[in-house]
Amino acid sequence: MSGSETTAGGLSRRAAYEARQRKRAMRVAAGSTAAVVLALVLLVPLAPGWEKVQRSFFNREVFAKTFPGLLEAFLTNIYIFAWCAPLIAVLGLVIALCRDVRAPALYPLRLFGAIYTDVFRGLPVILVIYLVGFGIPGLGLPRPWNSPYIWGSLALILVYAAYVAEIIRSGIDSIHSSQRAAAASLGLNEKDAMRFVVLPQAIRNVAPANMNMFIALQKDVALLSFIGPVEIFRQAGVYKSLMANFTPYVGAALIFLAVTIPATRYADYLMQKQRRART
Amino acid sequence: MSAKLVLSGVRKRFGDNEVCKGIDLAVQEGQMVCLIGASGSGKSTLLRCINLLEPVDDGTILLDGRDIAEPGLDPQPVRARIGMVFQSYNLFPHMTAAENVMLAPRRVHGRSRSDLQAPVTALFERFNLGDRMGHYPDQLSGGQQQRVAIIRALAMQPEIMLFDEITSALDPELVGEVLDVLRSLRAEGMTMILATHEMAFAQEVADKVCFLDKGRILEEGPPETIFGAPREARTAAFLSRVL
């Protein structure tokens, strides 16, 4: 290695040094990871209850039998997510704008926005799902208006819109006042300044934060199982009772991860891209 | 002769800090007025008051004889007649240069994009930015961004232009291209008020120079007098520090 600085494919001394360092770091990382994995594989099965756990959580036969059914049930999660997400985005934006109105005549809107976000951010999601999901059909509404799908979804929409509204509002606050001043100096009214200058920038700035909200929503759809809809979590519970085995829950967990991990990575990628664009 | 813009007794206070302590100023049609003075002397605040970005506490601002400082007056139509350019450009970063320029004429004057295409292109070409219309602000140099900001204000066909230290944020080698734009507007007879630290430029182009000191116009006059034989000791002291 030594003395090769001038000949190593035109690498500068610094670049050659850094390449050596990188190789070394990679070797160390690979070695320590292998050691940890090896230890887990060797040590965990030595635990006294391992065989029981393996039988009831990692049962290959049960997994193969239930996985297709779980995938099918997961479609229900996707449907519920798919109609909730756009409604949450719209309602969240409306609430955020409500909280930003300045006209005295519209003060009730502002008050409503503030109370709304306080209430729905202050309640556990599951509680809202119970109250809305059991309470409203309890009014004795006719079919199909007594469906737990509708009211369960509404509960999710109400709660998540409160969070999304706060995120959008923080985005609006993050836009420097000089942008509003520039818009005003051109003669734009406040509505146009908000619509064309502030909001587009605000929404772009908080897109990654909103992505994270929607990933959380994807998981919380499972909570609707408590009021009736047979989605993946409920389906896994059914299989568990039928087969007296917990493996379906592991299957469900894998399906959730298959969706949420790529989505989380994508949100991180978006955030990084944004940070790069700003510098 | 009636003045285009007349300020009398304009006061503006932020909390305990009175930034404008009764300012009188008359600007004739086609005149170029330069405001000079130390940072914090009230130049920027005065410009922001004229454009109604800051509500005036007291005093009157007559634009063509009509008081625009009247509390409760709708500021939008007034702002549409007065163009303003800021030290930090304040372009809209999510729009191309051309969209930046077209937004206000479209929304305020209700003109269509196709309608604006020709005049806006002409403005960009006039200031040597014809090939930058589709660029986003972060793809432009500081000098180019500031020229786009000037074009954006000009596209509203303002009667007066206000410039708030528009070269202060620029690298020295980019200052010239922005000052050239001002020279060109001057030649065209635009009425302008310019807060600036570019003393040589003020000396060269101003019809009237006002020296602001602690919220007052301490001295005003033609550039030869202000720069050549200032009456006030404070003006002389300020000039000896910056020249």
Coordinates of C-alpha atoms in Angstrom, one line a residue:
Chain A
M1 CA 0.0 0.0 0.0
S2 CA 2.7 2.4 1.0
G3 CA 4.2 4.4 -1.8
S4 CA 1.3 3.8 -4.1
E5 CA -0.2 7.3 -3.5
T6 CA 1.0 8.6 -6.8
T7 CA 0.1 5.5 -8.9
A8 CA -3.2 4.2 -7.4
G9 CA -5.4 4.9 -10.4
G10 CA -4.9 8.6 -10.0
L11 CA -6.2 8.8 -6.5
S12 CA -5.0 11.6 -4.3
R13 CA -3.3 10.7 -1.1
R14 CA -6.4 11.8 0.8
A15 CA -8.8 9.7 -1.4
A16 CA -6.6 6.6 -1.1
Y17 CA -6.5 7.1 2.7
E18 CA -10.2 7.4 2.9
A19 CA -10.8 4.4 0.7
R20 CA -8.6 2.3 3.0
Q21 CA -10.6 3.7 6.0
R22 CA -13.9 2.8 4.4
K23 CA -12.8 -0.7 3.7
R24 CA -11.7 -1.2 7.2
A25 CA -14.9 0.2 8.6
M26 CA -17.0 -2.1 6.4
R27 CA -14.9 -5.2 7.6
V28 CA -15.5 -4.2 11.2
A29 CA -19.2 -3.6 10.8
A30 CA -19.7 -6.9 9.0
G31 CA -17.7 -8.8 11.6
S32 CA -19.7 -7.4 14.6
T33 CA -23.0 -7.9 12.9
A34 CA -22.2 -11.5 12.1
A35 CA -21.1 -12.0 15.8
V36 CA -24.4 -10.6 17.1
V37 CA -26.6 -12.7 14.7
L38 CA -24.6 -15.8 15.5
A39 CA -25.1 -15.2 19.2
L40 CA -28.8 -14.8 18.8
V41 CA -29.2 -17.9 16.7
L42 CA -27.2 -20.0 19.1
L43 CA -28.4 -18.5 22.4
V44 CA -32.1 -17.9 22.0
P45 CA -32.9 -21.6 21.3
L46 CA -31.1 -22.4 24.6
A47 CA -33.8 -20.5 26.5
P48 CA -36.0 -23.0 28.4
G49 CA -39.3 -21.9 26.8
W50 CA -38.0 -21.6 23.3
E51 CA -39.6 -24.7 21.9
K52 CA -43.0 -23.7 23.2
V53 CA -42.6 -20.2 21.8
Q54 CA -41.5 -21.6 18.5
R55 CA -44.5 -23.9 18.3
S56 CA -47.1 -21.2 19.1
F57 CA -45.6 -18.2 17.3
F58 CA -43.4 -19.5 14.5
N59 CA -45.4 -22.5 13.3
R60 CA -44.6 -23.1 9.6
E61 CA -47.8 -25.1 8.9
V62 CA -50.1 -22.6 10.5
F63 CA -48.3 -19.8 8.8
A64 CA -48.8 -21.4 5.3
K65 CA -52.4 -22.1 6.0
T66 CA -53.4 -18.7 7.3
F67 CA -51.2 -16.3 5.3
P68 CA -53.3 -16.1 2.1
G69 CA -56.4 -15.4 4.3
L70 CA -54.5 -12.7 6.1
L71 CA -53.5 -11.1 2.9
E72 CA -57.1 -11.0 1.7
A73 CA -58.2 -9.4 5.0
F74 CA -55.4 -6.8 4.6
L75 CA -57.3 -5.6 1.5
T76 CA -60.0 -4.3 3.9
N77 CA -57.3 -2.3 5.7
I78 CA -56.2 -0.9 2.3
Y79 CA -59.7 0.1 1.4
I80 CA -60.4 1.8 4.7
F81 CA -57.0 3.6 4.4
A82 CA -57.7 4.6 0.8
W83 CA -61.0 6.4 1.5
C84 CA -59.8 7.8 4.8
A85 CA -56.5 9.4 3.6
P86 CA -57.9 11.9 1.1
L87 CA -60.7 12.9 3.4
I88 CA -58.2 13.5 6.2
A89 CA -56.1 15.6 3.9
V90 CA -59.0 17.8 2.9
L91 CA -60.5 18.1 6.4
G92 CA -57.0 18.8 7.9
L93 CA -56.4 21.6 5.4
V94 CA -59.9 23.1 6.1
I95 CA -59.3 23.0 9.9
A96 CA -55.8 24.5 9.5
L97 CA -57.2 27.4 7.5
C98 CA -60.1 27.8 10.0
R99 CA -57.5 28.4 12.7
D100 CA -55.8 31.1 10.5
V101 CA -58.8 33.3 9.6
R102 CA -58.5 36.9 10.9
A103 CA -61.9 38.4 10.0
P104 CA -63.9 39.1 13.1
A105 CA -67.1 37.7 11.5
L106 CA -65.4 34.4 11.0
Y107 CA -64.2 34.2 14.6
P108 CA -66.6 31.2 15.3
L109 CA -64.6 29.3 12.7
R110 CA -61.4 30.0 14.5
L111 CA -62.8 29.0 17.8
F112 CA -64.2 25.8 16.2
G113 CA -60.8 25.0 14.7
A114 CA -59.1 25.5 18.1
I115 CA -61.6 23.4 20.0
Y116 CA -61.6 20.7 17.3
T117 CA -57.8 20.2 17.4
D118 CA -57.7 20.3 21.2
V119 CA -60.5 17.7 21.6
F120 CA -59.4 15.2 19.0
R121 CA -55.7 15.4 19.8
G122 CA -56.6 15.0 23.4
L123 CA -58.5 11.7 23.1
P124 CA -57.1 8.2 22.6
V125 CA -58.0 7.0 19.1
I126 CA -59.6 3.9 20.4
L127 CA -61.9 5.9 22.6
V128 CA -63.1 8.0 19.6
I129 CA -63.6 4.8 17.6
Y130 CA -65.8 3.4 20.4
L131 CA -67.8 6.6 20.9
V132 CA -68.4 7.3 17.2
G133 CA -68.5 3.7 16.1
F134 CA -71.0 2.5 18.7
G135 CA -72.7 5.8 19.5
I136 CA -73.9 7.0 16.1
P137 CA -75.3 3.6 14.8
G138 CA -77.0 3.5 18.2
L139 CA -79.3 6.3 16.9
G140 CA -81.1 3.5 15.0
L141 CA -80.0 4.5 11.6
P142 CA -81.3 2.4 8.7
R143 CA -78.9 0.3 6.5
P144 CA -76.4 1.0 5.2
W145 CA -76.0 3.9 7.5
N146 CA -75.5 1.7 10.6
S147 CA -72.3 0.2 9.1
P148 CA -69.3 0.2 11.5
Y149 CA -67.1 0.7 8.4
I150 CA -68.6 4.2 7.9
W151 CA -68.5 5.3 11.5
G152 CA -65.2 3.7 12.3
S153 CA -63.7 5.4 9.3
L154 CA -65.2 8.7 10.4
A155 CA -63.6 8.3 13.8
L156 CA -60.2 7.8 12.2
I157 CA -60.8 10.8 9.9
L158 CA -61.8 13.1 12.8
V159 CA -58.7 12.2 14.9
Y160 CA -56.1 12.2 12.1
A161 CA -57.5 15.4 10.6
A162 CA -56.7 17.2 13.9
Y163 CA -53.1 16.1 13.7
V164 CA -52.7 16.9 10.0
A165 CA -54.3 20.3 10.6
E166 CA -51.7 21.1 13.3
I167 CA -48.9 19.9 10.9
I168 CA -50.2 22.1 8.1
R169 CA -50.5 25.0 10.5
S170 CA -46.9 24.6 11.6
G171 CA -46.0 24.6 7.9
I172 CA -47.9 27.9 7.4
D173 CA -46.1 29.4 10.4
S174 CA -42.8 28.3 9.0
I175 CA -43.1 30.5 5.9
H176 CA -41.2 33.7 6.6
S177 CA -43.2 36.8 6.9
S178 CA -41.2 38.4 4.1
Q179 CA -43.0 36.1 1.6
R180 CA -46.4 37.5 2.7
A181 CA -44.9 41.0 2.6
A182 CA -43.7 40.5 -1.0
A183 CA -47.2 39.2 -1.9
A184 CA -48.9 42.1 -0.2
S185 CA -46.5 44.6 -1.8
L186 CA -47.7 43.4 -5.2
G187 CA -51.3 44.1 -4.3
L188 CA -52.4 40.5 -3.7
N189 CA -55.1 40.2 -1.1
E190 CA -54.7 37.9 1.9
K191 CA -56.6 35.0 0.4
D192 CA -54.5 35.0 -2.8
A193 CA -51.3 35.4 -0.8
M194 CA -52.3 32.3 1.2
R195 CA -53.4 30.3 -1.8
F196 CA -50.6 31.0 -4.2
V197 CA -47.7 32.0 -2.1
V198 CA -47.9 30.6 1.5
L199 CA -49.8 27.3 1.2
P200 CA -47.9 25.7 -1.7
Q201 CA -44.6 26.2 0.2
A202 CA -46.1 25.2 3.6
I203 CA -47.6 22.0 2.3
R204 CA -44.3 21.1 0.6
N205 CA -42.4 21.7 3.8
V206 CA -44.6 19.5 5.8
A207 CA -45.0 16.7 3.3
P208 CA -42.6 14.3 5.1
A209 CA -44.3 14.9 8.5
N210 CA -47.7 14.2 6.9
M211 CA -46.3 11.0 5.3
N212 CA -45.5 9.9 8.8
M213 CA -49.1 10.6 9.9
F214 CA -50.4 8.4 7.1
I215 CA -48.0 5.6 8.0
A216 CA -49.5 5.8 11.5
L217 CA -53.0 5.8 10.1
Q218 CA -52.2 2.6 8.1
K219 CA -51.4 0.9 11.4
D220 CA -54.4 2.4 13.3
V221 CA -56.9 1.0 10.8
A222 CA -56.4 -2.2 12.8
L223 CA -58.2 -0.5 15.7
L224 CA -61.5 -0.6 13.8
S225 CA -61.5 -4.4 14.5
F226 CA -62.8 -3.5 17.9
I227 CA -66.1 -2.3 16.6
G228 CA -66.7 -5.0 13.9
P229 CA -64.9 -4.8 10.6
V230 CA -63.0 -8.0 9.8
E231 CA -59.7 -6.6 8.8
I232 CA -56.3 -8.3 9.1
F233 CA -55.9 -8.0 12.9
R234 CA -59.4 -9.4 13.5
Q235 CA -58.8 -12.1 10.9
A236 CA -55.6 -13.1 12.7
G237 CA -57.6 -13.3 15.9
V238 CA -60.1 -15.6 14.3
Y239 CA -57.3 -17.9 13.1
K240 CA -55.7 -17.8 16.5
S241 CA -58.9 -19.1 18.1
L242 CA -59.5 -21.7 15.4
M243 CA -56.0 -23.1 15.5
A244 CA -55.0 -22.3 19.1
N245 CA -51.8 -20.8 17.8
F246 CA -50.4 -17.3 17.7
T247 CA -48.5 -17.6 14.4
P248 CA -51.3 -15.6 12.5
Y249 CA -50.3 -12.6 14.5
V250 CA -46.7 -12.9 13.3
G251 CA -48.0 -13.2 9.8
A252 CA -50.1 -10.0 10.2
A253 CA -47.1 -8.2 11.7
L254 CA -45.0 -9.2 8.6
I255 CA -47.7 -7.9 6.3
F256 CA -47.8 -4.6 8.2
L257 CA -44.0 -4.2 8.0
A258 CA -44.0 -5.0 4.3
V259 CA -46.0 -1.8 3.8
T260 CA -44.8 0.5 6.5
I261 CA -41.1 0.0 6.2
P262 CA -40.9 1.0 2.5
A263 CA -43.3 3.9 3.3
T264 CA -41.1 5.1 6.2
R265 CA -38.0 4.9 4.1
Y266 CA -39.7 6.9 1.4
A267 CA -40.7 9.5 3.9
D268 CA -37.1 9.7 5.1
Y269 CA -35.9 10.0 1.5
L270 CA -38.3 12.8 0.9
M271 CA -37.1 14.6 4.0
Q272 CA -33.5 14.2 3.0
K273 CA -34.2 15.5 -0.5
Q274 CA -35.9 18.5 0.9
R275 CA -33.0 19.2 3.3
R276 CA -30.6 19.0 0.4
A277 CA -32.7 21.3 -1.8
R278 CA -32.7 23.9 1.0
T279 CA -28.9 24.1 1.3
Chain B
M1 CA -46.5 72.1 -9.3
S2 CA -48.2 69.2 -7.5
A3 CA -46.1 66.5 -6.1
K4 CA -46.8 62.8 -6.7
L5 CA -46.2 61.8 -3.1
V6 CA -46.2 64.0 -0.1
L7 CA -45.5 62.8 3.5
S8 CA -46.2 65.0 6.4
G9 CA -45.6 64.3 10.0
V10 CA -45.3 60.5 9.5
R11 CA -44.8 58.7 12.7
K12 CA -44.3 55.0 13.3
R13 CA -43.6 53.3 16.6
F14 CA -42.8 49.7 17.4
G15 CA -43.4 49.2 21.1
D16 CA -41.2 51.7 22.9
N17 CA -39.1 52.4 19.9
E18 CA -40.3 55.3 17.7
V19 CA -38.7 54.6 14.4
C20 CA -40.2 57.5 12.4
K21 CA -40.5 60.7 14.4
G22 CA -42.5 62.9 12.1
I23 CA -41.2 62.7 8.6
D24 CA -42.0 65.3 5.9
L25 CA -41.0 64.5 2.4
A26 CA -42.2 65.5 -1.1
V27 CA -41.5 63.5 -4.2
Q28 CA -42.2 65.0 -7.6
E29 CA -43.3 62.9 -10.6
G30 CA -40.3 61.3 -12.3
Q31 CA -38.0 62.2 -9.4
M32 CA -35.4 59.9 -7.9
V33 CA -35.1 60.3 -4.2
C34 CA -32.3 58.6 -2.2
L35 CA -32.6 58.0 1.5
I36 CA -29.3 57.6 3.2
G37 CA -28.4 57.1 6.8
A38 CA -27.1 54.6 9.3
S39 CA -28.8 51.3 9.8
G40 CA -31.7 51.8 12.1
S41 CA -32.2 55.4 11.1
G42 CA -35.7 54.5 9.8
K43 CA -35.1 54.3 6.0
S44 CA -36.7 50.8 5.6
T45 CA -39.6 51.5 7.9
L46 CA -40.4 54.7 6.0
L47 CA -40.5 52.7 2.7
R48 CA -42.7 50.0 4.3
C49 CA -45.0 52.7 5.6
I50 CA -45.4 54.3 2.2
N51 CA -46.3 50.9 0.8
L52 CA -48.7 50.4 3.7
L53 CA -46.9 47.2 4.8
E54 CA -46.7 49.0 8.2
P55 CA -49.7 51.0 9.3
V56 CA -48.7 54.6 10.0
D57 CA -49.4 55.8 13.6
D58 CA -49.8 59.4 12.7
G59 CA -49.4 61.9 9.8
T60 CA -50.6 61.8 6.3
I61 CA -49.2 60.3 3.0
L62 CA -50.8 61.9 0.0
L63 CA -50.6 59.9 -3.3
D64 CA -51.8 62.2 -6.1
G65 CA -53.4 64.3 -3.4
R66 CA -55.3 61.5 -1.7
D67 CA -54.4 60.4 1.8
I68 CA -53.4 56.7 1.8
A69 CA -52.4 56.7 5.5
E70 CA -56.0 57.0 6.6
P71 CA -56.7 54.3 9.1
G72 CA -59.1 51.7 7.8
L73 CA -58.4 52.3 4.1
D74 CA -58.2 49.2 2.0
P75 CA -54.4 48.9 1.3
Q76 CA -54.5 46.5 -1.7
P77 CA -55.4 48.9 -4.4
V78 CA -52.8 51.3 -3.1
R79 CA -50.1 48.7 -3.0
A80 CA -50.9 47.6 -6.6
R81 CA -50.0 51.2 -7.6
I82 CA -46.7 51.2 -5.7
G83 CA -44.0 48.7 -6.5
M84 CA -41.5 47.5 -3.9
V85 CA -38.2 45.7 -4.1
F86 CA -36.7 44.2 -0.9
Q87 CA -33.1 43.7 0.2
S88 CA -33.6 39.9 0.4
Y89 CA -35.3 39.6 -3.1
N90 CA -38.3 37.7 -1.6
L91 CA -39.0 35.9 -4.8
F92 CA -41.5 33.0 -4.4
P93 CA -39.2 30.0 -4.4
H94 CA -41.8 27.5 -5.7
M95 CA -42.5 29.4 -8.9
T96 CA -40.4 30.0 -12.0
A97 CA -39.1 33.6 -12.7
A98 CA -41.9 34.1 -15.2
E99 CA -44.6 32.8 -12.8
N100 CA -43.3 35.1 -10.1
V101 CA -43.8 38.0 -12.4
M102 CA -47.2 37.0 -13.8
L103 CA -48.9 36.1 -10.5
A104 CA -49.9 39.6 -9.4
P105 CA -51.0 40.9 -12.8
R106 CA -53.1 37.7 -13.2
R107 CA -54.8 37.9 -9.8
V108 CA -55.0 41.6 -9.2
H109 CA -55.5 42.9 -12.7
G110 CA -57.3 39.8 -13.9
R111 CA -55.1 39.4 -17.0
S112 CA -54.6 36.0 -18.6
R113 CA -51.3 34.2 -19.0
S114 CA -51.4 34.4 -22.8
D115 CA -52.2 38.1 -22.5
L116 CA -49.1 38.6 -20.3
Q117 CA -46.7 36.5 -22.3
A118 CA -45.6 39.2 -24.7
P119 CA -45.1 42.1 -22.2
V120 CA -43.5 39.9 -19.6
T121 CA -41.1 38.4 -22.1
A122 CA -40.2 42.0 -23.3
L123 CA -39.4 43.0 -19.7
F124 CA -37.2 40.0 -19.2
E125 CA -35.4 40.7 -22.4
R126 CA -35.0 44.3 -21.6
F127 CA -33.0 43.4 -18.5
N128 CA -31.1 40.6 -20.2
L129 CA -32.9 37.8 -18.5
G130 CA -34.8 36.4 -21.6
D131 CA -33.2 33.0 -21.2
R132 CA -34.0 32.8 -17.4
M133 CA -37.8 33.0 -17.5
G134 CA -38.3 29.3 -16.8
H135 CA -35.7 29.1 -14.1
Y136 CA -36.5 28.8 -10.4
P137 CA -35.1 31.4 -8.0
D138 CA -32.6 29.0 -6.5
Q139 CA -31.2 28.4 -10.0
L140 CA -30.4 32.2 -10.4
S141 CA -27.6 34.3 -9.0
G142 CA -28.4 37.0 -6.4
G143 CA -28.1 39.7 -9.0
Q144 CA -30.4 37.8 -11.4
Q145 CA -32.9 37.2 -8.6
Q146 CA -33.0 40.8 -7.7
R147 CA -33.5 41.8 -11.3
V148 CA -36.4 39.3 -11.5
A149 CA -37.8 41.0 -8.3
I150 CA -37.6 44.3 -10.0
I151 CA -39.4 42.9 -13.1
R152 CA -42.0 41.4 -10.9
A153 CA -42.8 44.9 -9.4
L154 CA -42.6 46.6 -12.8
A155 CA -45.1 44.1 -14.3
M156 CA -47.8 45.7 -12.2
Q157 CA -47.1 49.0 -14.0
P158 CA -46.6 50.9 -10.8
E159 CA -46.6 54.7 -10.6
I160 CA -43.9 54.7 -7.9
M161 CA -41.1 52.3 -7.2
L162 CA -39.6 51.8 -3.7
F163 CA -36.2 50.1 -3.4
D164 CA -35.2 48.9 0.1
E165 CA -31.4 48.5 0.1
I166 CA -31.7 46.2 -2.9
T167 CA -28.0 45.8 -3.4
S168 CA -27.0 45.2 0.3
A169 CA -27.3 41.4 0.1
L170 CA -25.4 41.1 -3.2
D171 CA -21.8 40.1 -3.8
P172 CA -19.9 43.2 -4.9
E173 CA -19.4 42.0 -8.5
L174 CA -23.2 41.7 -8.9
V175 CA -24.1 45.1 -7.6
G176 CA -23.4 46.8 -11.0
E177 CA -26.0 44.8 -13.0
V178 CA -28.7 45.8 -10.5
L179 CA -27.8 49.5 -10.4
D180 CA -27.8 49.4 -14.3
V181 CA -31.5 48.5 -14.0
L182 CA -32.1 51.5 -11.8
R183 CA -30.3 53.8 -14.3
S184 CA -32.5 52.5 -17.0
L185 CA -35.7 53.1 -15.0
R186 CA -34.4 56.6 -14.2
A187 CA -33.9 57.4 -17.9
E188 CA -37.4 56.2 -18.5
G189 CA -38.7 58.7 -15.9
M190 CA -40.0 56.4 -13.2
T191 CA -40.7 58.0 -9.9
M192 CA -38.4 56.2 -7.4
I193 CA -37.5 56.2 -3.7
L194 CA -34.4 54.4 -2.9
A195 CA -33.0 53.5 0.5
T196 CA -29.3 52.8 -0.1
H197 CA -25.8 52.5 1.1
E198 CA -24.3 53.0 -2.4
M199 CA -23.2 56.6 -1.9
A200 CA -21.5 56.9 -5.2
F201 CA -24.6 55.8 -7.0
A202 CA -26.8 58.2 -5.0
Q203 CA -24.4 61.0 -5.9
E204 CA -24.6 60.0 -9.6
V205 CA -28.3 59.6 -10.1
A206 CA -30.4 61.1 -7.3
D207 CA -32.5 64.3 -7.8
K208 CA -32.7 64.6 -4.1
V209 CA -30.9 63.0 -1.2
C210 CA -32.4 62.8 2.3
F211 CA -30.2 62.1 5.3
L212 CA -32.1 60.2 7.9
D213 CA -30.9 60.3 11.5
K214 CA -32.8 58.7 14.4
G215 CA -36.2 58.7 12.7
R216 CA -36.0 62.2 11.3
I217 CA -35.0 63.7 7.9
L218 CA -32.1 65.8 9.3
E219 CA -31.1 67.3 6.0
E220 CA -32.2 67.1 2.4
G221 CA -31.1 68.6 -0.9
P222 CA -29.5 68.0 -4.2
P223 CA -26.6 65.4 -4.1
E224 CA -24.0 68.1 -4.8
T225 CA -25.0 69.9 -1.6
I226 CA -25.5 66.9 0.6
F227 CA -22.3 65.2 -0.4
G228 CA -20.3 68.4 -1.2
A229 CA -21.3 70.8 1.5
P230 CA -23.5 69.3 4.2
R231 CA -25.1 71.8 6.5
E232 CA -25.4 69.5 9.5
A233 CA -22.5 68.2 11.5
R234 CA -24.1 64.8 11.8
T235 CA -24.5 64.4 8.1
A236 CA -20.8 65.3 7.6
A237 CA -19.9 62.8 10.3
F238 CA -22.0 60.0 8.7
L239 CA -20.5 60.7 5.2
S240 CA -17.0 60.8 6.5
R241 CA -17.6 57.3 7.9
V242 CA -19.0 55.8 4.8
L243 CA -17.2 57.5 2.0

